[in-house]
XYZ file of C-alpha atoms in Angstrom:
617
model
C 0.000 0.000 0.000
C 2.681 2.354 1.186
C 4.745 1.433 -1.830
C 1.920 2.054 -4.598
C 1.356 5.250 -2.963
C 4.809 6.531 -3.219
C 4.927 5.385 -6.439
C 1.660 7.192 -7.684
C 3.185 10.597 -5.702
C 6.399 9.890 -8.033
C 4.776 9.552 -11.207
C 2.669 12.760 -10.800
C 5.829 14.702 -10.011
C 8.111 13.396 -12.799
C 5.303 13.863 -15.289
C 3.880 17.125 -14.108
C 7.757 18.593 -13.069
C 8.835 17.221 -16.848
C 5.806 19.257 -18.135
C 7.037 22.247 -15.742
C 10.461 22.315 -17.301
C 9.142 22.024 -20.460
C 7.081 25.212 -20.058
C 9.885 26.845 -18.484
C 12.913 26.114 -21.131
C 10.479 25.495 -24.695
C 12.285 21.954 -24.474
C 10.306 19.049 -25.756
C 7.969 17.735 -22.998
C 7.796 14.907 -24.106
C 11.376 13.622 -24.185
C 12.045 14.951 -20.512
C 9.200 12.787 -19.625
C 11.575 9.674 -21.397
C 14.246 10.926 -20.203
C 12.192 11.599 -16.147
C 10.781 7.827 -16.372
C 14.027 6.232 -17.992
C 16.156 7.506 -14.933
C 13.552 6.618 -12.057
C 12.894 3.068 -13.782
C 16.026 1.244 -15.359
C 18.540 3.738 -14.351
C 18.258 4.368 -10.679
C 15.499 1.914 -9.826
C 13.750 3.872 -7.930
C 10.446 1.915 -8.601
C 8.794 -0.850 -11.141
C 5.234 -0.293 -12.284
C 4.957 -3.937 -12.869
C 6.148 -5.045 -9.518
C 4.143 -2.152 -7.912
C 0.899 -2.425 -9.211
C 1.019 -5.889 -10.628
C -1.954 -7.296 -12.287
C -3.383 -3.635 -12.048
C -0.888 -1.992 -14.452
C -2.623 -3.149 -17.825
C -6.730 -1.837 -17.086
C -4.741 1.791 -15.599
C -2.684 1.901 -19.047
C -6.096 0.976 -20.509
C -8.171 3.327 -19.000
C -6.087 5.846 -19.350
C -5.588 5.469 -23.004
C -9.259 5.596 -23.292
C -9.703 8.720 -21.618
C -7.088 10.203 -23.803
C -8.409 8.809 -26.727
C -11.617 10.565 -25.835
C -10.438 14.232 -25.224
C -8.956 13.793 -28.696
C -12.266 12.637 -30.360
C -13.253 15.652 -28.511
C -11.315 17.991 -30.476
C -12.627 16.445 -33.833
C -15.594 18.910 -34.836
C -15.649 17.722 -38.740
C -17.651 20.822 -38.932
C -14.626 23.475 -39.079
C -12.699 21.539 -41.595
C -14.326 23.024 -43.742
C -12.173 25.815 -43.623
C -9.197 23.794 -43.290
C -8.100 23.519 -47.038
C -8.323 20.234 -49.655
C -4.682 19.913 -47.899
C -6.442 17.926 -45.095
C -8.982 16.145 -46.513
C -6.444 14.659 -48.702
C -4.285 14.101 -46.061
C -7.157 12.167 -44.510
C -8.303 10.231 -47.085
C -5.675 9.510 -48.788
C -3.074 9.899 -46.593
C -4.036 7.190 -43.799
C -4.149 4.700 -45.925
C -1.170 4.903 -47.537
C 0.664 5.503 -44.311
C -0.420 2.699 -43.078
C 0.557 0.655 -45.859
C 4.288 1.882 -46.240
C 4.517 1.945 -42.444
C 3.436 -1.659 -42.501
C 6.365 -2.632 -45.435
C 8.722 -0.988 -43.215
C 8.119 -2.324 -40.671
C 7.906 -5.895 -42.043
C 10.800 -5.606 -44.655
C 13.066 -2.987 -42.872
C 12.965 -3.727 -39.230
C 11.864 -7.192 -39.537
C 8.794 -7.710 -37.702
C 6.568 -10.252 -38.305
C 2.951 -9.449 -40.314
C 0.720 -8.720 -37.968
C 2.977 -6.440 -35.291
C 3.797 -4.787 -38.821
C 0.607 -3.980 -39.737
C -0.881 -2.959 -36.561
C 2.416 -1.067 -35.890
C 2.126 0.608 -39.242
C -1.765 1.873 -38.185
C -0.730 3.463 -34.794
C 2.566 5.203 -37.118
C -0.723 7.244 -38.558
C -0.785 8.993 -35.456
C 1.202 12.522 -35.216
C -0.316 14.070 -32.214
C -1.249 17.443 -31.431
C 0.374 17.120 -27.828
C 3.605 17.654 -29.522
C 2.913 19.060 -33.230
C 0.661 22.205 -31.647
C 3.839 23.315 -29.234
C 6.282 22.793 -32.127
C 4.339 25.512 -34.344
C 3.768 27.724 -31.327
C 7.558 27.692 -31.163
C 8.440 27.826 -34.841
C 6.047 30.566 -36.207
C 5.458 28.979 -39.655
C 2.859 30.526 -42.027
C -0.792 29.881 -41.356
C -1.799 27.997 -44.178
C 0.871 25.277 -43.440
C 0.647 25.421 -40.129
C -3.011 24.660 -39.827
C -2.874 21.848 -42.482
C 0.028 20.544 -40.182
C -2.466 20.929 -36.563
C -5.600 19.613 -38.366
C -3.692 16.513 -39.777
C -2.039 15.821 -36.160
C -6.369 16.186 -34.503
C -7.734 13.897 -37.408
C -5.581 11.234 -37.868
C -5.122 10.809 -33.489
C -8.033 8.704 -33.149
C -7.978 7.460 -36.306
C -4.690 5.847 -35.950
C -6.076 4.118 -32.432
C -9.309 3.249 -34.597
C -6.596 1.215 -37.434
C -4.699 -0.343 -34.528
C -7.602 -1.490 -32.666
C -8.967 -3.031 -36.531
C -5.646 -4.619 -37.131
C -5.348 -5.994 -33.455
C -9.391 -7.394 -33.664
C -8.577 -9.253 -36.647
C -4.940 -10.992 -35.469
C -7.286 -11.992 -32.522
C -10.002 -13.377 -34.409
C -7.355 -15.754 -36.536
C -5.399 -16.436 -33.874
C -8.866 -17.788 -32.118
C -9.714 -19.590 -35.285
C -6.180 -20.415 -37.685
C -8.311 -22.462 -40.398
C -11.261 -19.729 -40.523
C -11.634 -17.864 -44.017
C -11.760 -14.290 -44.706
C -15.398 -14.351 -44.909
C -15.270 -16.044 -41.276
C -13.267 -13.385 -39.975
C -14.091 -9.942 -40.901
C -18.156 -9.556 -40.491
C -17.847 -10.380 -37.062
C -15.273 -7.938 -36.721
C -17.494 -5.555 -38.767
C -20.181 -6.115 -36.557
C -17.732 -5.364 -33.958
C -16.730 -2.331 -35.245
C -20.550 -1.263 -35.929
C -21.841 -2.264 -32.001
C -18.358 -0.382 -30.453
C -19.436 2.977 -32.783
C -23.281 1.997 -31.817
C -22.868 2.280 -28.088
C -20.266 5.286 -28.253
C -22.477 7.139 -30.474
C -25.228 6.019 -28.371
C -23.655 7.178 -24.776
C -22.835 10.595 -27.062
C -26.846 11.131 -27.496
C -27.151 10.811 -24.079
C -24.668 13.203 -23.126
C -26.541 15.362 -25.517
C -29.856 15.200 -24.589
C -29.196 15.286 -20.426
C -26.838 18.016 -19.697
C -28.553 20.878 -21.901
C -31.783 20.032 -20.193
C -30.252 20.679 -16.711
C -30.853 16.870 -15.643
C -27.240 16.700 -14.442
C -25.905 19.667 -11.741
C -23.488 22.250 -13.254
C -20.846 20.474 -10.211
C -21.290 16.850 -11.680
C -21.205 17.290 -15.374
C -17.234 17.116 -15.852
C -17.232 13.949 -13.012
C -20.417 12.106 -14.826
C -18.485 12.647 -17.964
C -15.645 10.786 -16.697
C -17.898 7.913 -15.286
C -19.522 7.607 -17.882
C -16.395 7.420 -20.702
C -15.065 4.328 -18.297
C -18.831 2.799 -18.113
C -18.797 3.057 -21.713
C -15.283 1.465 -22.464
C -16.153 -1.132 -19.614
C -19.336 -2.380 -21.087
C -17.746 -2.392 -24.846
C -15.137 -4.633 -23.992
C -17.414 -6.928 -22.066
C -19.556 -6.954 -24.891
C -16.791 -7.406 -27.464
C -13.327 -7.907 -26.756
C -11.332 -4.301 -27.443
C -13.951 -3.185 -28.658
C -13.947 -0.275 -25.688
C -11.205 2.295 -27.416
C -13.327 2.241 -30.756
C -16.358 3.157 -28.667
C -14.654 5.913 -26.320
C -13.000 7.355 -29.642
C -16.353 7.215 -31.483
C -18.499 9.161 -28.983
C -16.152 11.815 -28.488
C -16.092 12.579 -32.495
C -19.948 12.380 -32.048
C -20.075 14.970 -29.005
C -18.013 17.080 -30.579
C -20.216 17.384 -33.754
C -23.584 17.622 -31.359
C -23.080 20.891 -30.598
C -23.469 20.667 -26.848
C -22.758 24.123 -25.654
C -22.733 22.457 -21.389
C -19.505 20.829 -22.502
C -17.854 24.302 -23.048
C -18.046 24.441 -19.058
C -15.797 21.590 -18.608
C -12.993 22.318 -21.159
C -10.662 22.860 -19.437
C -11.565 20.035 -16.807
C -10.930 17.830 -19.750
C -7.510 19.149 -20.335
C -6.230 18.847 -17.217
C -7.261 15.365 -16.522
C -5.929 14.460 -20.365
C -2.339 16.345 -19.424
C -2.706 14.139 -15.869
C -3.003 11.017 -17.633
C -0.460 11.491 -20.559
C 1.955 12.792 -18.093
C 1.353 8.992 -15.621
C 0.982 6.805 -18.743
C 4.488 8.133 -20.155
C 6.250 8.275 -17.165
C 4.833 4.466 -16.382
C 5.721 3.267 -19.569
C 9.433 4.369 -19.452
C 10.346 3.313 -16.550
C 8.759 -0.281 -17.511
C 11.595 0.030 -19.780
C 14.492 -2.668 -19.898
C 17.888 -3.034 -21.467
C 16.690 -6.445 -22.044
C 13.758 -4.422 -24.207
C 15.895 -2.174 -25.467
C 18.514 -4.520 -26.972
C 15.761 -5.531 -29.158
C 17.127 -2.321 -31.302
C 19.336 -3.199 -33.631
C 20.605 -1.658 -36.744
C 17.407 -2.900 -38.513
C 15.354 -0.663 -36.504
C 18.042 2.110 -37.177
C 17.017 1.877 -40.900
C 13.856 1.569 -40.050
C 13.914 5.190 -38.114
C 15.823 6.455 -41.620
C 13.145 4.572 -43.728
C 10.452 6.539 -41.526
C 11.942 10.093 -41.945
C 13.205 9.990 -45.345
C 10.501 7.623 -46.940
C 7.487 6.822 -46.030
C 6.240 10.364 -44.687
C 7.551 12.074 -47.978
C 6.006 9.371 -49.930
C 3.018 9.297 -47.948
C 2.131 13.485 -48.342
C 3.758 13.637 -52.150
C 1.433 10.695 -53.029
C -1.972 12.616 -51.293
C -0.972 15.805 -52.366
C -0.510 15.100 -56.086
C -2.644 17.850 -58.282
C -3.586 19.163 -55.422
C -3.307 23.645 -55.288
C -0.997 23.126 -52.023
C 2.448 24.944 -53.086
C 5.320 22.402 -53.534
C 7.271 24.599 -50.915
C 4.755 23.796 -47.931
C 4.239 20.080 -49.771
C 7.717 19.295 -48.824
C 7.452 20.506 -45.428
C 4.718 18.435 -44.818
C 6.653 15.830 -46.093
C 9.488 16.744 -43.454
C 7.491 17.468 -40.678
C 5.417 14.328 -38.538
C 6.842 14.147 -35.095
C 4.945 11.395 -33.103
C 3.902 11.860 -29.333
C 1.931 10.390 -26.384
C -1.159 8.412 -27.937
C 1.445 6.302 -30.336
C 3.110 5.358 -27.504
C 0.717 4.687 -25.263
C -1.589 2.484 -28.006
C 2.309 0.869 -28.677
C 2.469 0.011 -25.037
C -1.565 -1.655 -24.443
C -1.268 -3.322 -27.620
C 2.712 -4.656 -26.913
C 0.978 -6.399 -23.383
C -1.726 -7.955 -26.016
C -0.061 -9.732 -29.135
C 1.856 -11.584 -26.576
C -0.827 -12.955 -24.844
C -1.496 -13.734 -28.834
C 1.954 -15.521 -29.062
C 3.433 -12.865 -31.061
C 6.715 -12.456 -30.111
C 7.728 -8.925 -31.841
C 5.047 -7.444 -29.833
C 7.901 -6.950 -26.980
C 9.480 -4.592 -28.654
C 6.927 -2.344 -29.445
C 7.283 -0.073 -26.712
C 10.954 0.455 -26.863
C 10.492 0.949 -30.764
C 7.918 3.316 -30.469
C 10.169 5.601 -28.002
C 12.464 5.319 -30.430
C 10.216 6.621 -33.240
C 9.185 9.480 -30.241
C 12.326 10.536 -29.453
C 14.403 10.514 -33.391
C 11.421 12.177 -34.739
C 10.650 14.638 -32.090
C 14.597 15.543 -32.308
C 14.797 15.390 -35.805
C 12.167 17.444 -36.759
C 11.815 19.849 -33.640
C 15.571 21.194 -34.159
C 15.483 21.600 -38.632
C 12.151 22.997 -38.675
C 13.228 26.426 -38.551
C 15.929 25.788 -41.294
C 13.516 23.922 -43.290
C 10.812 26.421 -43.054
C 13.431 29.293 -44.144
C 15.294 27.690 -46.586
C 11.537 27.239 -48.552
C 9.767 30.181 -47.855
C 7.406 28.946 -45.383
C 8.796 31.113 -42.208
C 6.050 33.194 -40.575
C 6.700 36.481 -38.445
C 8.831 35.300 -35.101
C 7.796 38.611 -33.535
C 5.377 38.449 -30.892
C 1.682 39.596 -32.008
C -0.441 42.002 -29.926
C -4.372 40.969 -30.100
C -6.808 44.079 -29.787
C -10.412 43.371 -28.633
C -12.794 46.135 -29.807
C -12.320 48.883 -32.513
C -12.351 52.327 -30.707
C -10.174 55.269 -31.620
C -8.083 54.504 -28.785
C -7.453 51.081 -30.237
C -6.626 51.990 -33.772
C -3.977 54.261 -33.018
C -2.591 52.036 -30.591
C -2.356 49.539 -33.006
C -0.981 51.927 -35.886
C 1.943 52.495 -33.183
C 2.585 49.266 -33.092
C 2.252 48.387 -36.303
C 5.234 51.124 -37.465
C 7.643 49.059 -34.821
C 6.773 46.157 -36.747
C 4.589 44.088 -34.034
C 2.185 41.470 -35.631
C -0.838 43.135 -34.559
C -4.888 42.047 -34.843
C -7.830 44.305 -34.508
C -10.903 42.196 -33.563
C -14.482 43.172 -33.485
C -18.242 42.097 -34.394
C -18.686 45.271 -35.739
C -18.146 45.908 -39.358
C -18.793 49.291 -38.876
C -16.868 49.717 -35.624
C -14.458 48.137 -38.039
C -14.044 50.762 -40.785
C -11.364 53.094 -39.105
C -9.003 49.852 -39.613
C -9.613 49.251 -42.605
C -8.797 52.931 -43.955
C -5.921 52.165 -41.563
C -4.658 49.356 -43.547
C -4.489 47.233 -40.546
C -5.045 43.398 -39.951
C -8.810 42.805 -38.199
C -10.909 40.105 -38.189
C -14.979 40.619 -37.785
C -16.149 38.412 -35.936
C -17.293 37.563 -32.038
C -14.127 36.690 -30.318
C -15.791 34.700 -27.593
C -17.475 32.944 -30.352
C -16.283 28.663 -30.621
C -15.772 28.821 -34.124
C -13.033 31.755 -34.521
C -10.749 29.833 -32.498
C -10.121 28.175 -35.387
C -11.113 30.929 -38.171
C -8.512 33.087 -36.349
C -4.683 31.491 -35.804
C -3.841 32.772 -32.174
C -0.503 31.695 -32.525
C 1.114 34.702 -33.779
C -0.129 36.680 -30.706
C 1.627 36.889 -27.274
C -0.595 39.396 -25.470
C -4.414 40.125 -25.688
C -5.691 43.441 -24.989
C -9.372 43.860 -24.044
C -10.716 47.272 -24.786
C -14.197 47.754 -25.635
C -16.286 50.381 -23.945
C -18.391 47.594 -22.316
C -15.472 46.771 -19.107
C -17.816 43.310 -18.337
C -17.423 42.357 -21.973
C -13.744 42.820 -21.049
C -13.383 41.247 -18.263
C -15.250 38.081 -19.871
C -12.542 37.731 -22.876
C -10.013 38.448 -20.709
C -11.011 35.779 -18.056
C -12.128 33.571 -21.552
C -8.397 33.159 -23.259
C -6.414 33.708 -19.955
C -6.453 29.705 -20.364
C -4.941 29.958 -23.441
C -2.445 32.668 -24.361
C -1.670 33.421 -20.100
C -2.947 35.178 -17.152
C -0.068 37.267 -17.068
C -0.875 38.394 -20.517
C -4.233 39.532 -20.879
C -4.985 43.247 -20.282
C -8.233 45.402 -20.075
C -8.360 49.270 -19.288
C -9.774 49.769 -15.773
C -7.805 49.692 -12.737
C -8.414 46.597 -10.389
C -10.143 47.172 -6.887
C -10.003 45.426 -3.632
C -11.360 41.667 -3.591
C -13.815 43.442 -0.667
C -15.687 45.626 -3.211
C -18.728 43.802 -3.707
C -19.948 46.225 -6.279
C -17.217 45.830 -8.755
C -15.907 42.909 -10.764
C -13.389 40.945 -8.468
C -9.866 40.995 -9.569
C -9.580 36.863 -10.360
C -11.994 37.527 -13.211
C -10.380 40.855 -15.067
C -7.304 41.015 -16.958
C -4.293 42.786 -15.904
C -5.576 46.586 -15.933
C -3.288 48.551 -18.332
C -1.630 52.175 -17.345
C -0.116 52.251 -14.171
C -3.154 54.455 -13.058
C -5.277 51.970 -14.161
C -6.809 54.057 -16.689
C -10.393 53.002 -17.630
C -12.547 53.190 -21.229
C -13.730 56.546 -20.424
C -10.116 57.649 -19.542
C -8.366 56.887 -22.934
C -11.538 57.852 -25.083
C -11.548 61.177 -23.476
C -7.680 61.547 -24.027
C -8.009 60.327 -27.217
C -10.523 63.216 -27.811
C -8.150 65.827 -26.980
C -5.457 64.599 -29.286
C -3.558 62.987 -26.876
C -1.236 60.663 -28.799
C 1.680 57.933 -28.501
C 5.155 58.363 -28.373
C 8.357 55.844 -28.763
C 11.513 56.374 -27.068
C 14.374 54.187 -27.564
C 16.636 53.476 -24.618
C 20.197 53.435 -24.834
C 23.450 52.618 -22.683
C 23.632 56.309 -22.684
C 19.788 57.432 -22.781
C 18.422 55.896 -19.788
C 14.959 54.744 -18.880
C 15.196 57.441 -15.756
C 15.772 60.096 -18.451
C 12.945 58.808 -20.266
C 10.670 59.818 -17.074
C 12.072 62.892 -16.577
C 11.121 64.246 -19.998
C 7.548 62.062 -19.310
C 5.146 65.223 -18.483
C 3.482 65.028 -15.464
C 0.445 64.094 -16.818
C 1.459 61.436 -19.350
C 1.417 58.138 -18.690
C 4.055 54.576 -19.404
C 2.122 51.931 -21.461
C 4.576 49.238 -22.116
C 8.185 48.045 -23.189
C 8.741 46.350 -26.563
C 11.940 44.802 -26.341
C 14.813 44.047 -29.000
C 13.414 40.546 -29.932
C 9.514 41.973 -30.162
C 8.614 40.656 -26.550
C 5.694 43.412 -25.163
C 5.796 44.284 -21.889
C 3.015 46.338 -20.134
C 3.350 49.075 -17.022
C 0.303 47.948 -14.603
C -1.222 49.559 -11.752
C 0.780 46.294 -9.966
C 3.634 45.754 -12.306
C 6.271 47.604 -13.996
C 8.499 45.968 -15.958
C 12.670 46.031 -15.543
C 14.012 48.547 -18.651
C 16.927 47.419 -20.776
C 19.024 48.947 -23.198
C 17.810 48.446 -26.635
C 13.611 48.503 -25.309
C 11.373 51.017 -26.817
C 8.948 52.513 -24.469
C 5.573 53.527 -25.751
C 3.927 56.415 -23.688
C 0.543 58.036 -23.584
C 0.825 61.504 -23.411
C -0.553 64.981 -24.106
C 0.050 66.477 -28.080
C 2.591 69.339 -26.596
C 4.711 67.963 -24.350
C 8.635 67.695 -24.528
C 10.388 64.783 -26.067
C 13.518 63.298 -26.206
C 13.638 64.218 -29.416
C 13.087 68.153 -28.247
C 15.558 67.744 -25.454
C 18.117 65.731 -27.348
C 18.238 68.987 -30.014
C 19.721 71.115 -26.791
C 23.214 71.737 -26.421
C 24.764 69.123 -23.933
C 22.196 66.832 -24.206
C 23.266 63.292 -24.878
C 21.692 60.297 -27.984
C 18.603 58.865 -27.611
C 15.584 60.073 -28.234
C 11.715 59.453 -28.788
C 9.949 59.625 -32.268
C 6.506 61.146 -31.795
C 3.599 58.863 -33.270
């Protein structure tokens, strides 16, 4: 008991710390996890999952690949790829099939693996994985239209390369029950299988459906009923039918996701965190299972196997399903380059590596260590060139950080001229076309559109933007996106005008909800717009080893007011009514100040005076 325990408390701090560091340094999470579970398991010995959990270890692994499997059907609204490009359909429907196949020669020719590990290894190769392709394009800053052909390929083909394994593994079952049965023996009961596992999921999906909208299940039980009910479902489909459980899982999160139940918004990010929980255990588990015993299973066979996976059958794979297609040949061949693979291959590798032997197959040992292999060569392989690959063919986006403006207001606009002249990626978002015209005299990027809105998360790329600024005249409305995409872009980098009050002001909104308020005054929407009225206006001063951020202040009039720091590599940093940030040498500070007041510029043009300077706006 003791034991298990200590061993649970070390799993969730390898997995979660190896996550940490990740976040921290931009290094590949999931090779710190290897590298976290490799050192506690073989290495140091600091625990066994078999020996610890015993006959246990297989339904967790099991359960938890279910679960994971889920949140990824999840993400699978087939609705929005519609604005995804030919690019992925092809990649779909062409391009799972043939990766299978060449995975499967491979496999079998190259590496040497018998048939069936070969094919059902050459299924679960399908899977890229958004866990690791979505932070590899928040880090590399390729162009949109590659880049989203690249995260819809990694969310369509992650269940679908479970749903191939789990085929393959059903019908190596079925003939290893029953060597002398035909074809036509074997494969309609597997299709019946196939069509009761999607039958129940799809079923337990209507359910879902139909319940939570109609407030039959409490607000506080929806995310744990969900969770039941995912297990229940898995449970009863493998009773039913052997694995049949990860088809069914798989199936009704695709269906919930294309149902259009607005109650599951509510538990997003519930979902998440219990997916990041579980892929963090399972890989740290599955590591340290790890043996050298395992390991010495990888030979130079598998070494050209790794060579015939980068350099033939992913380029063959995307040429082939791209051919007279209108994607360029420059983003083609970085498709071609760019598949790393991630948690759900190797988690499938290791449930279905426990299962063929039980089958007799004896490759199905090495399935695990092969498919850290695959993890690890691809993740480095294509994690450290991408940047060279995407320059050297014209594919690299902007690597500045983008500023995201909420709300169209002549406060707004000029900001975002400002920032547009120091070359920031800026975006001017609003639901008002009208509201909208000053930007588009402007010549500025906007999008019209609700922000809060589910589908222009994926209309509008986010990835380009580091900090969100919220700063309509309605300061609830602001407070809502704020607290809405603090999830996903950071806390710490969400702003809305309005200075923050006391948590014990029961009239106002309470500080956990707002953004950061911007100015350190903590100007609010009436503030600016007033200012703005009067012709107050923006002003850029460049700091220097010689012109100081103090002698920045001094020329600051009394009555103008710090905004933020943009430093040398783009980064935006904002003065708060709780912050300020630490001036360098090199940063250019934007102020908000009054149309005739002294600048740097002014003072610089007086005898004695020093470089450095500011620009007005």
């Amino acid at each position: 008991m003791e034991e298990q325990a200590f061993v649970i408390a070390l799993v969730g701090v390898l997995g979660i710390g190896a996550q940490w560091i990740a976040w921290r340094t931009g290094w590949p999470a999931i090779v710190l996890m290897l590298a976290a579970g490799f050192l506690a398991g073989p290495i140091l010995g600091l625990f066994d999952p078999e020996a610890a959990f015993g006959e246990l270890l297989e339904p967790m692994v099991a359960i938890g690949v279910a679960l994971i499997l889920f949140e990824g059907g999840l993400n699978l609204d087939l609705r929005e790829l519609r604005h995804a490009g030919d690019g992925v359909w092809r990649l779909v429907l062409f391009g799972v099939p043939i990766g299978w196949l060449l995975g499967s020669l491979a496999g079998y020719y190259v590496a040497g693996l018998v048939w069936p590990v070969a094919i059902l290894f050459g299924g679960i190769l399908v899977v890229t994985g958004p866990t690791v392709v979505l932070p590899l394009l928040r880090q590399s800053k390729i162009q949109p239209r590659p880049a989203a052909t690249l995260k819809w390929e990694a969310i369509v083909n992650d269940p679908l390369g479970a749903l191939c394994a789990v085929i393959a593994y059903e019908y190596f079952r079925l003939t290893a029950a029953a060597p002398d049965a035909t074809l036509f023996e074997v494969v309609p009961p597997m299709i019946i299988a196939v069509l009761l596992a999607g039958g129940i999921g799809y079923a337990a999906a209507r359910v879902v459906a139909w319940t939570f909208p109609r407030g039959l299940v409490p607000e506080y039980l929806k995310a744990p009923v969900l969770l039941t009910l995912v297990i229940g479902v898995f449970v009863l489909s493998n009773a039913i039918e052997h694995e049949a459980g990860l088809m069914a899982v798989t199936v009704m999160g695709v269906a919930l996701a294309n149902m259009n139940v607005t109650s599951l918004r509510s538990i997003h990010h519930f979902k998440e965190n219990i997916a990041l929980i579980l892929v963090s255990g399972i890989f740290i588990v599955l590591s340290a299972s790890l043996d050298y015993q395992e390991l010495s299973y990888l030979n130079w066979r598998f070494g050209l196997f790794l060579l015939a996976l980068l350099f033939l059958v992913r380029p063959l794979t995307i040429l082939i399903s791209l051919l007279f297609s209108s994607v360029p040949w420059n983003e083609r061949l970085l498709l071609a380059w760019i598949a790393p693979r991630g948690i759900v291959m190797v988690a499938i590798s290791g449930l279905f590596a426990l299962r063929l032997s039980e089958l007799g197959y004896a490759d199905g040992e090495v399935l695990i260590g092969l498919s850290f292999a695959v993890v690890v060569v691809t993740i480095v392989a294509h994690g450290f060139t991408i940047d060279f690959v995407a320059r050297w063919l014209g594919v690299k986006g902007s690597s500045r950080p983008g500023l995201l403006i909420v709300g169209s207001t002549p406060w707004t606009i000029a900001l975002a001229q400002e920032m547009h002249t120091l070359k920031t990626p800026v975006m001017v978002v609003d639901s008002s076309w009208q509201r909208l015209a000053p930007a588009r005299r402007a010549g500025l990027p906007f999008y019209h559109g609700e922000i809060l809105n589910e589908a222009t998360e994926h209309n509008l790329d986010l990835t380009p933007f580091q900090v969100l600024v919220a700063a309509t005249e309605n300061e609830a409305y602001n407070t809502l996106v704020c607290n809405e995409f603090a999830y996903e872009i950071g806390r710490d980098t969400v702003y809305q005008l309005g200075e923050a009050v006391s948590e014990d002001d029961r009239h106002a909104i309470p500080p956990s909800l707002r953004g950061r308020a911007l100015f350190e005054s903590g100007f609010g929407v009436a503030d600016v717009n007033e200012r703005q009225a009067q012709g107050w206006i923006f002003r850029k001063t460049k700091l220097s080893d010689e012109f100081k951020f103090e002698d920045a202040r001094e020329l600051l009039p009394e009555s103008g007011h710090l905004l933020l720091l943009l430093r040398k590599d783009g980064t935006l940093r904002f003065f708060t009514h709780a912050s300020r940030p630490e001036p360098r040498p090199g940063d250019t500070v934007i102020s908000f100040t009054p149309p005739k007041s002294r600048t740097a510029g002014d003072q610089a043009e007086r005898p004695g005076k020093g470089e450095g300077g500011t620009q007005p706006a």
